[in-house]
Short mmCIF file of N, CA and C in Angstrom, two decimals:
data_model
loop_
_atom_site.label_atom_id
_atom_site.label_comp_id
_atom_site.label_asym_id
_atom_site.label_seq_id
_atom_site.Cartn_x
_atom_site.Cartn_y
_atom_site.Cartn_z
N UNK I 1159 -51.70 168.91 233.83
CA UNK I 1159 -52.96 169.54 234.17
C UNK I 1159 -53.19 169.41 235.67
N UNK I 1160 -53.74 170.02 236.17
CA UNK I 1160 -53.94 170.15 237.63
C UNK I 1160 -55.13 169.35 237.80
N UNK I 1161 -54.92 168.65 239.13
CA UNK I 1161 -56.26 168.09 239.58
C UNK I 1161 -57.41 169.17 240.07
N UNK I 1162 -57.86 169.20 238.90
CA UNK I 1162 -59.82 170.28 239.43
C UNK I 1162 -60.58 169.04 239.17
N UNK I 1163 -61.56 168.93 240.28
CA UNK I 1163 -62.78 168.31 239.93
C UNK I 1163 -64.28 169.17 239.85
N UNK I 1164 -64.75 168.80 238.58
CA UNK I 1164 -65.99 169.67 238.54
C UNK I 1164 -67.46 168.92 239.94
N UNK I 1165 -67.82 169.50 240.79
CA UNK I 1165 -68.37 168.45 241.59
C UNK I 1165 -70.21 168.53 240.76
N UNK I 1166 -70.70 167.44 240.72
CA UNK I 1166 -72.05 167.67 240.28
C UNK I 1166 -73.36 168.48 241.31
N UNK I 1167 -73.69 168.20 240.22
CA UNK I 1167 -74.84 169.52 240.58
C UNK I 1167 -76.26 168.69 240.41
N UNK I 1168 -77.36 169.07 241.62
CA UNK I 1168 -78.77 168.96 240.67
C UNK I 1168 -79.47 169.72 239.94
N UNK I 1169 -79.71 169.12 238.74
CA UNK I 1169 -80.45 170.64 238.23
C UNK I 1169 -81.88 169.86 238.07
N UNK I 1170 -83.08 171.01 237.83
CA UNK I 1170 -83.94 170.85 238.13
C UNK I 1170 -84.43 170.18 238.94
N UNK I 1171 -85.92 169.64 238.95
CA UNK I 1171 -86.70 168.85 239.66
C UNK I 1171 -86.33 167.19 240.05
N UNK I 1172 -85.33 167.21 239.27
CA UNK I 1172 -84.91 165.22 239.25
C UNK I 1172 -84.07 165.23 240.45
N UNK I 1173 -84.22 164.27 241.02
CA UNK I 1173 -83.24 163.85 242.26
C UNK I 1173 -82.44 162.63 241.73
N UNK I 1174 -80.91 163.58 240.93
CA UNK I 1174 -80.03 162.93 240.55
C UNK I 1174 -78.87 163.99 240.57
N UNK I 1175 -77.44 163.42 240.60
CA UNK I 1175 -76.54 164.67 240.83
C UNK I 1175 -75.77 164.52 239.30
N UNK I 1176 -76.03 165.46 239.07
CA UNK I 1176 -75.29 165.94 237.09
C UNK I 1176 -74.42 166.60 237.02
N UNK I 1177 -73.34 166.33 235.38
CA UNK I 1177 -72.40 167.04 235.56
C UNK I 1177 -72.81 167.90 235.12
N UNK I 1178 -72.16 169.59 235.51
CA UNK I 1178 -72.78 170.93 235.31
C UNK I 1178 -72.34 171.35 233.98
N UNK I 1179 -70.85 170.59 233.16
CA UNK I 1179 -70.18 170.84 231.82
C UNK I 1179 -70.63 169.82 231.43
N UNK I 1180 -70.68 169.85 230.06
CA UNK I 1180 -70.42 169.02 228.89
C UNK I 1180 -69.30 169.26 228.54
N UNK I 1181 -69.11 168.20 227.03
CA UNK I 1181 -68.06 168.36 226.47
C UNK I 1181 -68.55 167.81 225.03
N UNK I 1182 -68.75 169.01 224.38
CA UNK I 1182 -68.92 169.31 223.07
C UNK I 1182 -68.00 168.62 222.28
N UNK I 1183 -68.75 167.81 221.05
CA UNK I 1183 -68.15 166.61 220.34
C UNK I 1183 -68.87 166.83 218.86
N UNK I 1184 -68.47 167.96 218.26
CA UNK I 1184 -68.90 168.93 217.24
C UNK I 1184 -67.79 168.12 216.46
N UNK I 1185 -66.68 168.42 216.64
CA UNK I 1185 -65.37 168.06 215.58
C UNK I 1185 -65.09 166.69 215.49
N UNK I 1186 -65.43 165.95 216.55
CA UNK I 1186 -65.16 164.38 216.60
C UNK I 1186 -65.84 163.64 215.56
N UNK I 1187 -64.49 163.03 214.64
CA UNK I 1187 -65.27 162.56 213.06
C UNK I 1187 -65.11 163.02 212.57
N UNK I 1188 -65.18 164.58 212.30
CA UNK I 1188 -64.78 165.50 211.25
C UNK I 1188 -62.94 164.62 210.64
N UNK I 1189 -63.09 165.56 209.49
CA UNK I 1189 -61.98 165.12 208.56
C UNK I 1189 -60.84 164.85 209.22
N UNK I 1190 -60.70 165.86 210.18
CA UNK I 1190 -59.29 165.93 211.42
C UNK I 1190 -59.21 164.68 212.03
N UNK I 1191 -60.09 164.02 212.74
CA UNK I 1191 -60.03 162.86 213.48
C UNK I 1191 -59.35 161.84 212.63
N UNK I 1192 -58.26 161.22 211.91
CA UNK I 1192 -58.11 160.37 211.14
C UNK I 1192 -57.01 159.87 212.44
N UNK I 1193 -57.11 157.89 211.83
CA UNK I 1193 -57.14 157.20 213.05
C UNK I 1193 -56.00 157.78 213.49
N UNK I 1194 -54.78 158.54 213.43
CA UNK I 1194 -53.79 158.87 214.34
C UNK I 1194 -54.24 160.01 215.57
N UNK I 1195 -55.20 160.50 215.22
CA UNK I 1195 -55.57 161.48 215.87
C UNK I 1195 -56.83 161.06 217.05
N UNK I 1196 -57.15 159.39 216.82
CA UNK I 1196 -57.79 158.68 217.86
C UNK I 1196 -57.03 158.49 218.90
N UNK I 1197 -56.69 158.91 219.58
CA UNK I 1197 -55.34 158.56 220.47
C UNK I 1197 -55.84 159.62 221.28
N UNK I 1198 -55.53 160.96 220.27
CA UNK I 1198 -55.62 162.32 221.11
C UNK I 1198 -57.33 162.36 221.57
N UNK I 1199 -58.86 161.74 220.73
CA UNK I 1199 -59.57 161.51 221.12
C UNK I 1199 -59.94 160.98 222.49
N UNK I 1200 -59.53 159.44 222.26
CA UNK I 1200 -59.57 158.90 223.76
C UNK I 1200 -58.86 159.52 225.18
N UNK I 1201 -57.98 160.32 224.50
CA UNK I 1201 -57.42 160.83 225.76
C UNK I 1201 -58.15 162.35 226.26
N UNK I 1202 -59.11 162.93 225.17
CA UNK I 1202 -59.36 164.07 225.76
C UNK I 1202 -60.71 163.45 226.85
N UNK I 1203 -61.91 162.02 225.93
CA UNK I 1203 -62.85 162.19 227.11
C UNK I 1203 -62.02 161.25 227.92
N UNK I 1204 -61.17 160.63 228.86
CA UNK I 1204 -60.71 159.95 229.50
C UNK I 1204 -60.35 161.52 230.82
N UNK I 1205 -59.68 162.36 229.89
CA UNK I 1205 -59.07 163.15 230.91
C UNK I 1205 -60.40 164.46 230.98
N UNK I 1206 -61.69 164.32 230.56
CA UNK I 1206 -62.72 164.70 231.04
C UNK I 1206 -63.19 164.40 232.26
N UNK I 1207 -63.37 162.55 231.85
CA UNK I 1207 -63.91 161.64 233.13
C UNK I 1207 -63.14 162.07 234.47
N UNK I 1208 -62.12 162.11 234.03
CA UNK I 1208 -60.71 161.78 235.70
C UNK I 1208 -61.45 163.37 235.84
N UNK I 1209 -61.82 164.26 235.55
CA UNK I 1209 -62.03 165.40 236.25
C UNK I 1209 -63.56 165.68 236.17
N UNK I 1210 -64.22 164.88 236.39
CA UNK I 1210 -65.97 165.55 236.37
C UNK I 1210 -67.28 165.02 235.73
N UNK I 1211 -66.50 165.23 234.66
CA UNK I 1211 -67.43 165.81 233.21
C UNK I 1211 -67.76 164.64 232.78
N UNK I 1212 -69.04 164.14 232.89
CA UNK I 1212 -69.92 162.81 232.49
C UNK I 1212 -70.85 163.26 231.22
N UNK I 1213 -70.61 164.30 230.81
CA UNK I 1213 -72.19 164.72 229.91
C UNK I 1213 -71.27 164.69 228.59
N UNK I 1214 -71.02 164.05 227.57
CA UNK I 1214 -71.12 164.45 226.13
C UNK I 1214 -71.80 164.66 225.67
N UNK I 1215 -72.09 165.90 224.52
CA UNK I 1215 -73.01 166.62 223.78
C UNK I 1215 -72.79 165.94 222.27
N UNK I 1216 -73.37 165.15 221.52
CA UNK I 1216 -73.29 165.19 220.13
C UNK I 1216 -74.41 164.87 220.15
N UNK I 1217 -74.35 164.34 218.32
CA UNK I 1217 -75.60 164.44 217.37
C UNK I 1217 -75.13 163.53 216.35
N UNK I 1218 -76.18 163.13 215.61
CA UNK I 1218 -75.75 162.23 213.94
C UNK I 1218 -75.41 163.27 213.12
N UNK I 1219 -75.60 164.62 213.27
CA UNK I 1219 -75.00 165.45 212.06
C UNK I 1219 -73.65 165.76 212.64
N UNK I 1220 -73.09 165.06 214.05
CA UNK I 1220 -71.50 165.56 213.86
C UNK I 1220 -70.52 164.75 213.39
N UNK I 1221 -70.02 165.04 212.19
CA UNK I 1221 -69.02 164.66 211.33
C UNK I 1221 -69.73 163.50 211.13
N UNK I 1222 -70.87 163.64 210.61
CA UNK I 1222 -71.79 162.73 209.50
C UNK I 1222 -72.13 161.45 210.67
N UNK I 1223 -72.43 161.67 211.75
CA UNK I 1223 -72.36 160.62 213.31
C UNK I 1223 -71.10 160.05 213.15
N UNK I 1224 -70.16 159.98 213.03
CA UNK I 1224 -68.58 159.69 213.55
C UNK I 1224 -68.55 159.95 215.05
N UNK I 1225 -68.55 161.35 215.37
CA UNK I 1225 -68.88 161.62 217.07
C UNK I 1225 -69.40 160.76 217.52
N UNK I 1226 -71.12 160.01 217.45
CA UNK I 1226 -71.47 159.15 218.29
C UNK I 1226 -70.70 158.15 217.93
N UNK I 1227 -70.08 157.26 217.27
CA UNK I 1227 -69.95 155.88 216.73
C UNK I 1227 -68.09 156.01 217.92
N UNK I 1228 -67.44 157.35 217.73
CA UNK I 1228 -66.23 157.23 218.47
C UNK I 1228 -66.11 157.45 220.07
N UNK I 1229 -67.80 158.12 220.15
CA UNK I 1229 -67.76 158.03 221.98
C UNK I 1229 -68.22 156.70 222.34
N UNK I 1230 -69.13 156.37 221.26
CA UNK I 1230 -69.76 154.95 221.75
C UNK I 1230 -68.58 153.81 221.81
N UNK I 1231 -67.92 153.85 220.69
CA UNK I 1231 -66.23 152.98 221.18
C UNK I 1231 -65.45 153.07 223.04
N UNK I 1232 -65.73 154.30 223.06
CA UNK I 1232 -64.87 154.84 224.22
C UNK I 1232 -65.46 154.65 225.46
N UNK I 1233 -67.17 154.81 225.39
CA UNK I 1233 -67.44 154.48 226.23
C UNK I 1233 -67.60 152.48 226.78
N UNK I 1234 -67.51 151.90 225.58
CA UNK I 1234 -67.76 150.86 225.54
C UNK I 1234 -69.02 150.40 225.37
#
């Protein structure tokens, strides 16, 4: 993959600099994620971070909260 960095942005009124992507965490947990496929997890937000992208998007309804419980691992 090529080195792109997404550079942050301010949005609105807050004086803070944000990332302008997310990264949608809809499937994370779902049935697919079984632990061999944690590997390919950690490596997709890892190779988010190295390029930008600080914002994950989930919810408790993704893959029944699996999504939060496997970013919250990742993030530590």
């Amino acid at each position: 993959m090529r080195d792109v960095q997404i550079p942050p942005v301010k949005i609105g009124p807050i004086n803070k600099l944000l990332s302008p992507l997310a990264l949608g965490s809809f499937i994370f947990g779902a049935d697919a994620w079984r632990p061999a496929a944690r590997a390919q997890l950690t490596a997709t937000l890892q190779t988010a971070l190295d390029h930008g992208i600080t914002h994950f998007d989930t919810a408790t309804g993704y893959g029944s909260g699996q999504s939060e419980e496997l970013i919250g691992q990742f993030v530590g």
